[in-house]
Amino acid sequence: MREIILADHAGFCFGVSRAVAKAFDVSGSEKRVLTFGELIHNRDVVRSLENQNIHAISDEDFGEVTKQDTILIRSHGVSKEKLGELKELSDHVINLTCPYVTNIQKKVHDYHELGYRIIILGDAGHPEVIGINGWCENTAIISKAGIVDFPVPAKICVVSQTTEKQANWERLIARLAASAKEMVAFNTICSATEERQKATKELAARVDAMVVIGGKHSSNTTKLFEICSALCASTYFVENAAELKCFVEELKSFEKIGITAGASTPDWIIKEAMQLL
Ligand code: SF4
């Protein structure tokens, strides 16, 4: 008989769950509710928010924002400068930056003031990294995947994007430690990410096929896909049950199928996928 196994810690993390719950909570109010950027990297959730009249805005839309609008800052956070700009635009800014990300921003700010050069392990184009860099006046060096292709400054403070792989962190720290004169390092990989990756790794190693569910733009879901692909040749990356339908015939040939999902994948999408399988 076919076995469908859901990985531990699959789906919404604390920070995303808090942001989405708050968004739905304020959606009934009289005021227009806007999110600076899409609240989470999941198109299904963004569509349900739009149905509640909650719309994402970008810098180009600032001219249309009024003081009365409610603006939500998503869990990825924003730069110090952007936070100031948004507060100028509206009297109702709700900062839903995940407290773990706020902690990184604070460390980066404080150590920058102390004269340390900030190094961020992460993806330079990711909103969380852009936001963190904005707390040290955009002076950080960004290391992708732990690669050190820059001269290492003498006095450095190292942090990580919350969704990074532990192996990349260890590689980066080893390389920097060999050259830096003074180094302060904060492993800021979120424990939710670590636990999810660990559980996914264990499951991927013992099943015949893995299904990874989440937004294609979601950094942490993409990393889950990479982890699974390295351990399980038959790994499928889908956004929801509708996409999974295309692979159902192929999946029938496997006896043990594992499922995991990124931090921005809601429970209802995971349930639908499990029911389909
Ligand atoms: S992955 Fe961790 S840091 Fe990022 S939003 Fe979720 S709980 Fe917060």
Tab-separated table of C-alpha atoms and ligand atoms in Angstrom:
chain	number	residue	atom	x	y	z
A	1	MET	CA	0.000	0.000	0.000
A	2	ARG	CA	1.207	3.500	-0.821
A	3	GLU	CA	2.494	5.558	2.078
A	4	ILE	CA	2.271	9.363	2.122
A	5	ILE	CA	4.439	10.930	4.815
A	6	LEU	CA	4.389	14.582	5.810
A	7	ALA	CA	7.700	15.976	7.091
A	8	ASP	CA	7.724	17.502	10.567
A	9	HIS	CA	7.721	21.311	10.678
A	10	ALA	CA	6.293	21.612	7.137
A	11	GLY	CA	4.429	24.829	6.340
A	12	PHE	CA	3.866	28.221	7.978
A	13	CYS	CA	6.502	29.370	10.431
A	14	PHE	CA	5.820	31.641	13.389
A	15	GLY	CA	6.745	34.889	11.600
A	16	VAL	CA	4.636	34.232	8.490
A	17	SER	CA	1.683	32.907	10.447
A	18	ARG	CA	1.723	36.043	12.648
A	19	ALA	CA	1.838	38.357	9.596
A	20	VAL	CA	-0.964	36.591	7.714
A	21	ALA	CA	-3.197	36.395	10.810
A	22	LYS	CA	-2.734	40.130	11.467
A	23	ALA	CA	-3.485	40.980	7.827
A	24	PHE	CA	-6.798	39.102	7.900
A	25	ASP	CA	-7.491	40.619	11.308
A	26	VAL	CA	-7.277	44.236	10.078
A	27	SER	CA	-8.968	43.505	6.740
A	28	GLY	CA	-12.464	44.201	8.086
A	29	SER	CA	-11.598	47.739	9.149
A	30	GLU	CA	-12.867	50.841	7.358
A	31	LYS	CA	-9.376	51.831	6.262
A	32	ARG	CA	-7.709	50.700	3.072
A	33	VAL	CA	-5.134	48.000	3.853
A	34	LEU	CA	-1.928	47.861	1.829
A	35	THR	CA	1.125	45.652	2.148
A	36	PHE	CA	4.550	46.900	1.135
A	37	GLY	CA	5.424	44.113	-1.303
A	38	GLU	CA	3.459	40.872	-1.399
A	39	LEU	CA	2.877	39.787	2.184
A	40	ILE	CA	4.324	36.321	1.591
A	41	HIS	CA	5.794	34.411	-1.339
A	42	ASN	CA	2.700	32.404	-2.057
A	43	ARG	CA	0.343	33.307	-4.878
A	44	ASP	CA	-2.669	31.476	-3.415
A	45	VAL	CA	-2.398	33.406	-0.149
A	46	VAL	CA	-1.831	36.692	-1.988
A	47	ARG	CA	-5.030	36.008	-4.007
A	48	SER	CA	-7.050	35.367	-0.824
A	49	LEU	CA	-5.727	38.616	0.632
A	50	GLU	CA	-6.763	40.454	-2.530
A	51	ASN	CA	-10.232	38.975	-2.121
A	52	GLN	CA	-10.272	40.661	1.302
A	53	ASN	CA	-9.266	43.923	-0.385
A	54	ILE	CA	-5.673	43.843	0.857
A	55	HIS	CA	-3.354	44.898	-1.945
A	56	ALA	CA	0.393	44.941	-2.353
A	57	ILE	CA	2.065	48.223	-3.257
A	58	SER	CA	5.583	49.142	-4.350
A	59	ASP	CA	7.561	52.408	-4.388
A	60	GLU	CA	5.818	53.409	-7.624
A	61	ASP	CA	2.445	53.511	-5.841
A	62	PHE	CA	3.544	55.838	-3.021
A	63	GLY	CA	1.860	58.839	-4.694
A	64	GLU	CA	-1.544	57.251	-4.171
A	65	VAL	CA	-1.137	56.368	-0.488
A	66	THR	CA	-2.995	58.556	2.022
A	67	LYS	CA	-2.324	59.169	5.723
A	68	GLN	CA	-5.474	57.155	6.552
A	69	ASP	CA	-4.368	53.952	4.786
A	70	THR	CA	-3.046	51.081	6.856
A	71	ILE	CA	0.329	49.839	5.623
A	72	LEU	CA	1.587	46.420	6.675
A	73	ILE	CA	5.299	45.657	6.643
A	74	ARG	CA	5.844	41.977	5.897
A	75	SER	CA	7.881	39.496	7.916
A	76	HIS	CA	11.011	40.031	5.737
A	77	GLY	CA	11.304	43.570	7.113
A	78	VAL	CA	12.538	46.728	5.393
A	79	SER	CA	15.534	49.057	5.582
A	80	LYS	CA	15.703	51.850	8.165
A	81	GLU	CA	15.212	54.395	5.390
A	82	LYS	CA	12.165	52.630	3.938
A	83	LEU	CA	10.583	52.342	7.378
A	84	GLY	CA	10.933	56.110	7.758
A	85	GLU	CA	9.432	56.726	4.284
A	86	LEU	CA	6.428	54.506	5.008
A	87	LYS	CA	5.813	56.259	8.328
A	88	GLU	CA	5.834	59.591	6.493
A	89	LEU	CA	3.195	58.283	4.093
A	90	SER	CA	0.756	56.866	6.625
A	91	ASP	CA	-0.180	57.286	10.274
A	92	HIS	CA	-1.072	53.602	10.443
A	93	VAL	CA	2.030	51.543	9.752
A	94	ILE	CA	1.904	48.075	11.303
A	95	ASN	CA	5.374	46.568	11.420
A	96	LEU	CA	5.061	42.808	11.036
A	97	THR	CA	8.793	42.211	10.604
A	98	CYS	CA	9.492	38.841	12.195
A	99	PRO	CA	11.144	39.434	15.595
A	100	TYR	CA	14.031	37.186	14.493
A	101	VAL	CA	14.683	39.489	11.522
A	102	THR	CA	14.385	42.581	13.733
A	103	ASN	CA	17.101	41.058	15.908
A	104	ILE	CA	19.445	40.796	12.885
A	105	GLN	CA	18.685	44.376	11.828
A	106	LYS	CA	19.534	45.580	15.345
A	107	LYS	CA	22.816	43.669	15.477
A	108	VAL	CA	23.841	44.922	12.039
A	109	HIS	CA	22.998	48.495	13.042
A	110	ASP	CA	24.898	48.325	16.349
A	111	TYR	CA	28.036	46.651	14.975
A	112	HIS	CA	28.132	48.995	11.987
A	113	GLU	CA	28.129	51.889	14.474
A	114	LEU	CA	31.027	50.207	16.291
A	115	GLY	CA	33.076	50.192	13.093
A	116	TYR	CA	32.702	46.557	12.033
A	117	ARG	CA	32.231	45.774	8.330
A	118	ILE	CA	29.024	43.749	8.010
A	119	ILE	CA	29.005	40.512	6.020
A	120	ILE	CA	25.653	38.920	5.232
A	121	LEU	CA	25.400	35.335	4.063
A	122	GLY	CA	22.444	35.296	1.696
A	123	ASP	CA	20.905	36.262	-1.587
A	124	ALA	CA	21.612	39.919	-2.438
A	125	GLY	CA	18.301	40.276	-4.285
A	126	HIS	CA	16.136	38.898	-1.489
A	127	PRO	CA	13.960	41.492	0.326
A	128	GLU	CA	15.128	40.298	3.759
A	129	VAL	CA	18.794	40.833	2.795
A	130	ILE	CA	18.045	44.190	1.127
A	131	GLY	CA	16.254	45.238	4.328
A	132	ILE	CA	19.080	44.085	6.640
A	133	ASN	CA	21.676	45.856	4.501
A	134	GLY	CA	19.631	49.011	4.949
A	135	TRP	CA	20.447	48.989	8.674
A	136	CYS	CA	24.167	49.503	7.995
A	137	GLU	CA	23.748	52.186	5.318
A	138	ASN	CA	23.940	49.581	2.537
A	139	THR	CA	27.618	48.928	3.162
A	140	ALA	CA	27.403	45.164	3.778
A	141	ILE	CA	29.300	42.602	1.737
A	142	ILE	CA	26.910	39.869	0.643
A	143	SER	CA	28.277	36.356	0.363
A	144	LYS	CA	26.237	33.983	-1.752
A	145	ALA	CA	26.351	30.334	-0.665
A	146	GLY	CA	29.360	30.969	1.588
A	147	ILE	CA	31.640	31.986	-1.284
A	148	VAL	CA	34.413	34.420	-0.312
A	149	ASP	CA	35.384	36.167	-3.551
A	150	PHE	CA	36.243	39.492	-1.874
A	151	PRO	CA	39.181	40.775	0.192
A	152	VAL	CA	38.259	40.036	3.819
A	153	PRO	CA	38.235	43.245	5.911
A	154	ALA	CA	40.181	43.161	9.193
A	155	LYS	CA	37.201	43.772	11.495
A	156	ILE	CA	34.004	42.012	10.540
A	157	CYS	CA	30.552	41.148	11.879
A	158	VAL	CA	28.876	38.209	10.136
A	159	VAL	CA	25.144	37.429	10.050
A	160	SER	CA	22.994	35.240	7.877
A	161	GLN	CA	19.707	35.465	6.004
A	162	THR	CA	17.270	33.510	8.185
A	163	THR	CA	16.600	30.868	5.539
A	164	GLU	CA	20.209	29.991	4.698
A	165	LYS	CA	21.597	26.456	4.709
A	166	GLN	CA	23.669	25.551	7.763
A	167	ALA	CA	26.388	24.051	5.525
A	168	ASN	CA	26.853	27.423	3.758
A	169	TRP	CA	27.191	29.168	7.113
A	170	GLU	CA	29.857	26.737	8.300
A	171	ARG	CA	31.773	27.085	5.025
A	172	LEU	CA	31.679	30.894	5.184
A	173	ILE	CA	32.757	31.112	8.828
A	174	ALA	CA	35.701	28.761	8.244
A	175	ARG	CA	36.908	30.816	5.266
A	176	LEU	CA	36.512	34.189	6.998
A	177	ALA	CA	38.146	33.009	10.217
A	178	ALA	CA	41.261	32.146	8.245
A	179	SER	CA	41.720	35.782	7.119
A	180	ALA	CA	39.974	38.188	9.514
A	181	LYS	CA	41.836	39.839	12.395
A	182	GLU	CA	38.699	40.409	14.436
A	183	MET	CA	35.448	38.596	13.790
A	184	VAL	CA	32.039	38.564	15.498
A	185	ALA	CA	29.612	36.003	14.090
A	186	PHE	CA	25.915	35.561	14.833
A	187	ASN	CA	24.364	32.460	13.363
A	188	THR	CA	20.993	34.022	12.581
A	189	ILE	CA	19.602	31.120	10.582
A	190	CYS	CA	16.116	30.773	11.997
A	191	SER	CA	15.582	27.631	14.058
A	192	ALA	CA	12.256	27.103	12.240
A	193	THR	CA	14.259	26.915	8.997
A	194	GLU	CA	16.854	24.601	10.489
A	195	GLU	CA	14.237	22.250	11.934
A	196	ARG	CA	12.288	22.177	8.682
A	197	GLN	CA	15.419	21.481	6.630
A	198	LYS	CA	16.578	18.763	9.042
A	199	ALA	CA	13.206	16.968	9.048
A	200	THR	CA	12.998	17.281	5.252
A	201	LYS	CA	16.496	15.845	4.831
A	202	GLU	CA	15.687	12.830	7.009
A	203	LEU	CA	12.488	12.160	5.115
A	204	ALA	CA	13.977	12.669	1.635
A	205	ALA	CA	16.633	10.059	2.404
A	206	ARG	CA	14.080	7.297	3.098
A	207	VAL	CA	11.311	7.777	0.517
A	208	ASP	CA	11.014	6.941	-3.188
A	209	ALA	CA	9.749	10.390	-4.175
A	210	MET	CA	9.485	13.819	-2.559
A	211	VAL	CA	6.942	16.540	-3.190
A	212	VAL	CA	8.002	20.045	-2.168
A	213	ILE	CA	5.101	22.491	-1.937
A	214	GLY	CA	5.503	26.256	-2.002
A	215	GLY	CA	5.945	29.410	-4.026
A	216	LYS	CA	8.568	29.309	-6.754
A	217	HIS	CA	9.814	32.713	-5.485
A	218	SER	CA	10.121	31.489	-1.930
A	219	SER	CA	13.756	31.273	-0.890
A	220	ASN	CA	13.222	28.718	1.858
A	221	THR	CA	11.055	26.475	-0.364
A	222	THR	CA	13.684	26.568	-3.106
A	223	LYS	CA	16.288	25.463	-0.560
A	224	LEU	CA	14.045	22.566	0.498
A	225	PHE	CA	13.846	21.549	-3.143
A	226	GLU	CA	17.657	21.624	-3.451
A	227	ILE	CA	18.051	19.527	-0.285
A	228	CYS	CA	15.505	16.959	-1.489
A	229	SER	CA	16.908	16.787	-5.035
A	230	ALA	CA	20.353	15.939	-3.648
A	231	LEU	CA	18.959	12.974	-1.717
A	232	CYS	CA	16.010	11.798	-3.763
A	233	ALA	CA	16.190	11.640	-7.554
A	234	SER	CA	12.415	11.909	-7.934
A	235	THR	CA	11.689	15.291	-6.368
A	236	TYR	CA	8.770	17.424	-7.522
A	237	PHE	CA	8.383	21.174	-6.833
A	238	VAL	CA	4.776	22.390	-7.019
A	239	GLU	CA	2.916	25.454	-5.797
A	240	ASN	CA	-0.358	23.754	-4.945
A	241	ALA	CA	-2.619	20.725	-5.535
A	242	ALA	CA	-3.669	22.006	-8.961
A	243	GLU	CA	-0.036	21.848	-10.124
A	244	LEU	CA	0.499	18.508	-8.430
A	245	LYS	CA	-2.295	17.003	-10.551
A	246	CYS	CA	0.058	17.012	-13.551
A	247	PHE	CA	2.371	14.562	-11.752
A	248	VAL	CA	-0.180	12.218	-10.190
A	249	GLU	CA	0.235	9.534	-12.875
A	250	GLU	CA	4.044	9.544	-12.450
A	251	LEU	CA	3.732	9.446	-8.670
A	252	LYS	CA	1.585	6.300	-8.860
A	253	SER	CA	4.746	4.299	-9.501
A	254	PHE	CA	6.181	5.127	-6.054
A	255	GLU	CA	5.338	3.368	-2.837
A	256	LYS	CA	6.667	5.837	-0.306
A	257	ILE	CA	6.072	9.511	-1.018
A	258	GLY	CA	7.304	12.268	1.262
A	259	ILE	CA	5.849	15.777	1.420
A	260	THR	CA	7.367	18.956	2.731
A	261	ALA	CA	6.409	22.601	2.429
A	262	GLY	CA	8.023	26.004	2.810
A	263	ALA	CA	7.400	28.561	5.532
A	264	SER	CA	4.975	30.467	3.310
A	265	THR	CA	2.764	27.483	2.439
A	266	PRO	CA	-0.518	27.467	4.370
A	267	ASP	CA	-1.973	24.291	5.919
A	268	TRP	CA	-4.931	24.203	3.537
A	269	ILE	CA	-2.653	23.861	0.504
A	270	ILE	CA	-0.704	21.027	2.181
A	271	LYS	CA	-3.974	19.255	3.074
A	272	GLU	CA	-5.300	19.533	-0.478
A	273	ALA	CA	-2.077	18.055	-1.855
A	274	MET	CA	-2.139	15.197	0.639
A	275	GLN	CA	-5.759	14.427	-0.172
A	276	LEU	CA	-4.966	14.361	-3.874
A	277	LEU	CA	-2.132	11.877	-3.366
B	1	SF4	S1	11.538	31.704	8.770
B	1	SF4	FE1	12.012	32.293	10.893
B	1	SF4	S2	12.799	34.369	10.695
B	1	SF4	FE2	11.722	33.948	8.803
B	1	SF4	S3	9.640	34.691	9.171
B	1	SF4	FE3	9.682	32.524	9.723
B	1	SF4	S4	10.048	32.493	11.930
B	1	SF4	FE4	10.629	34.517	11.176
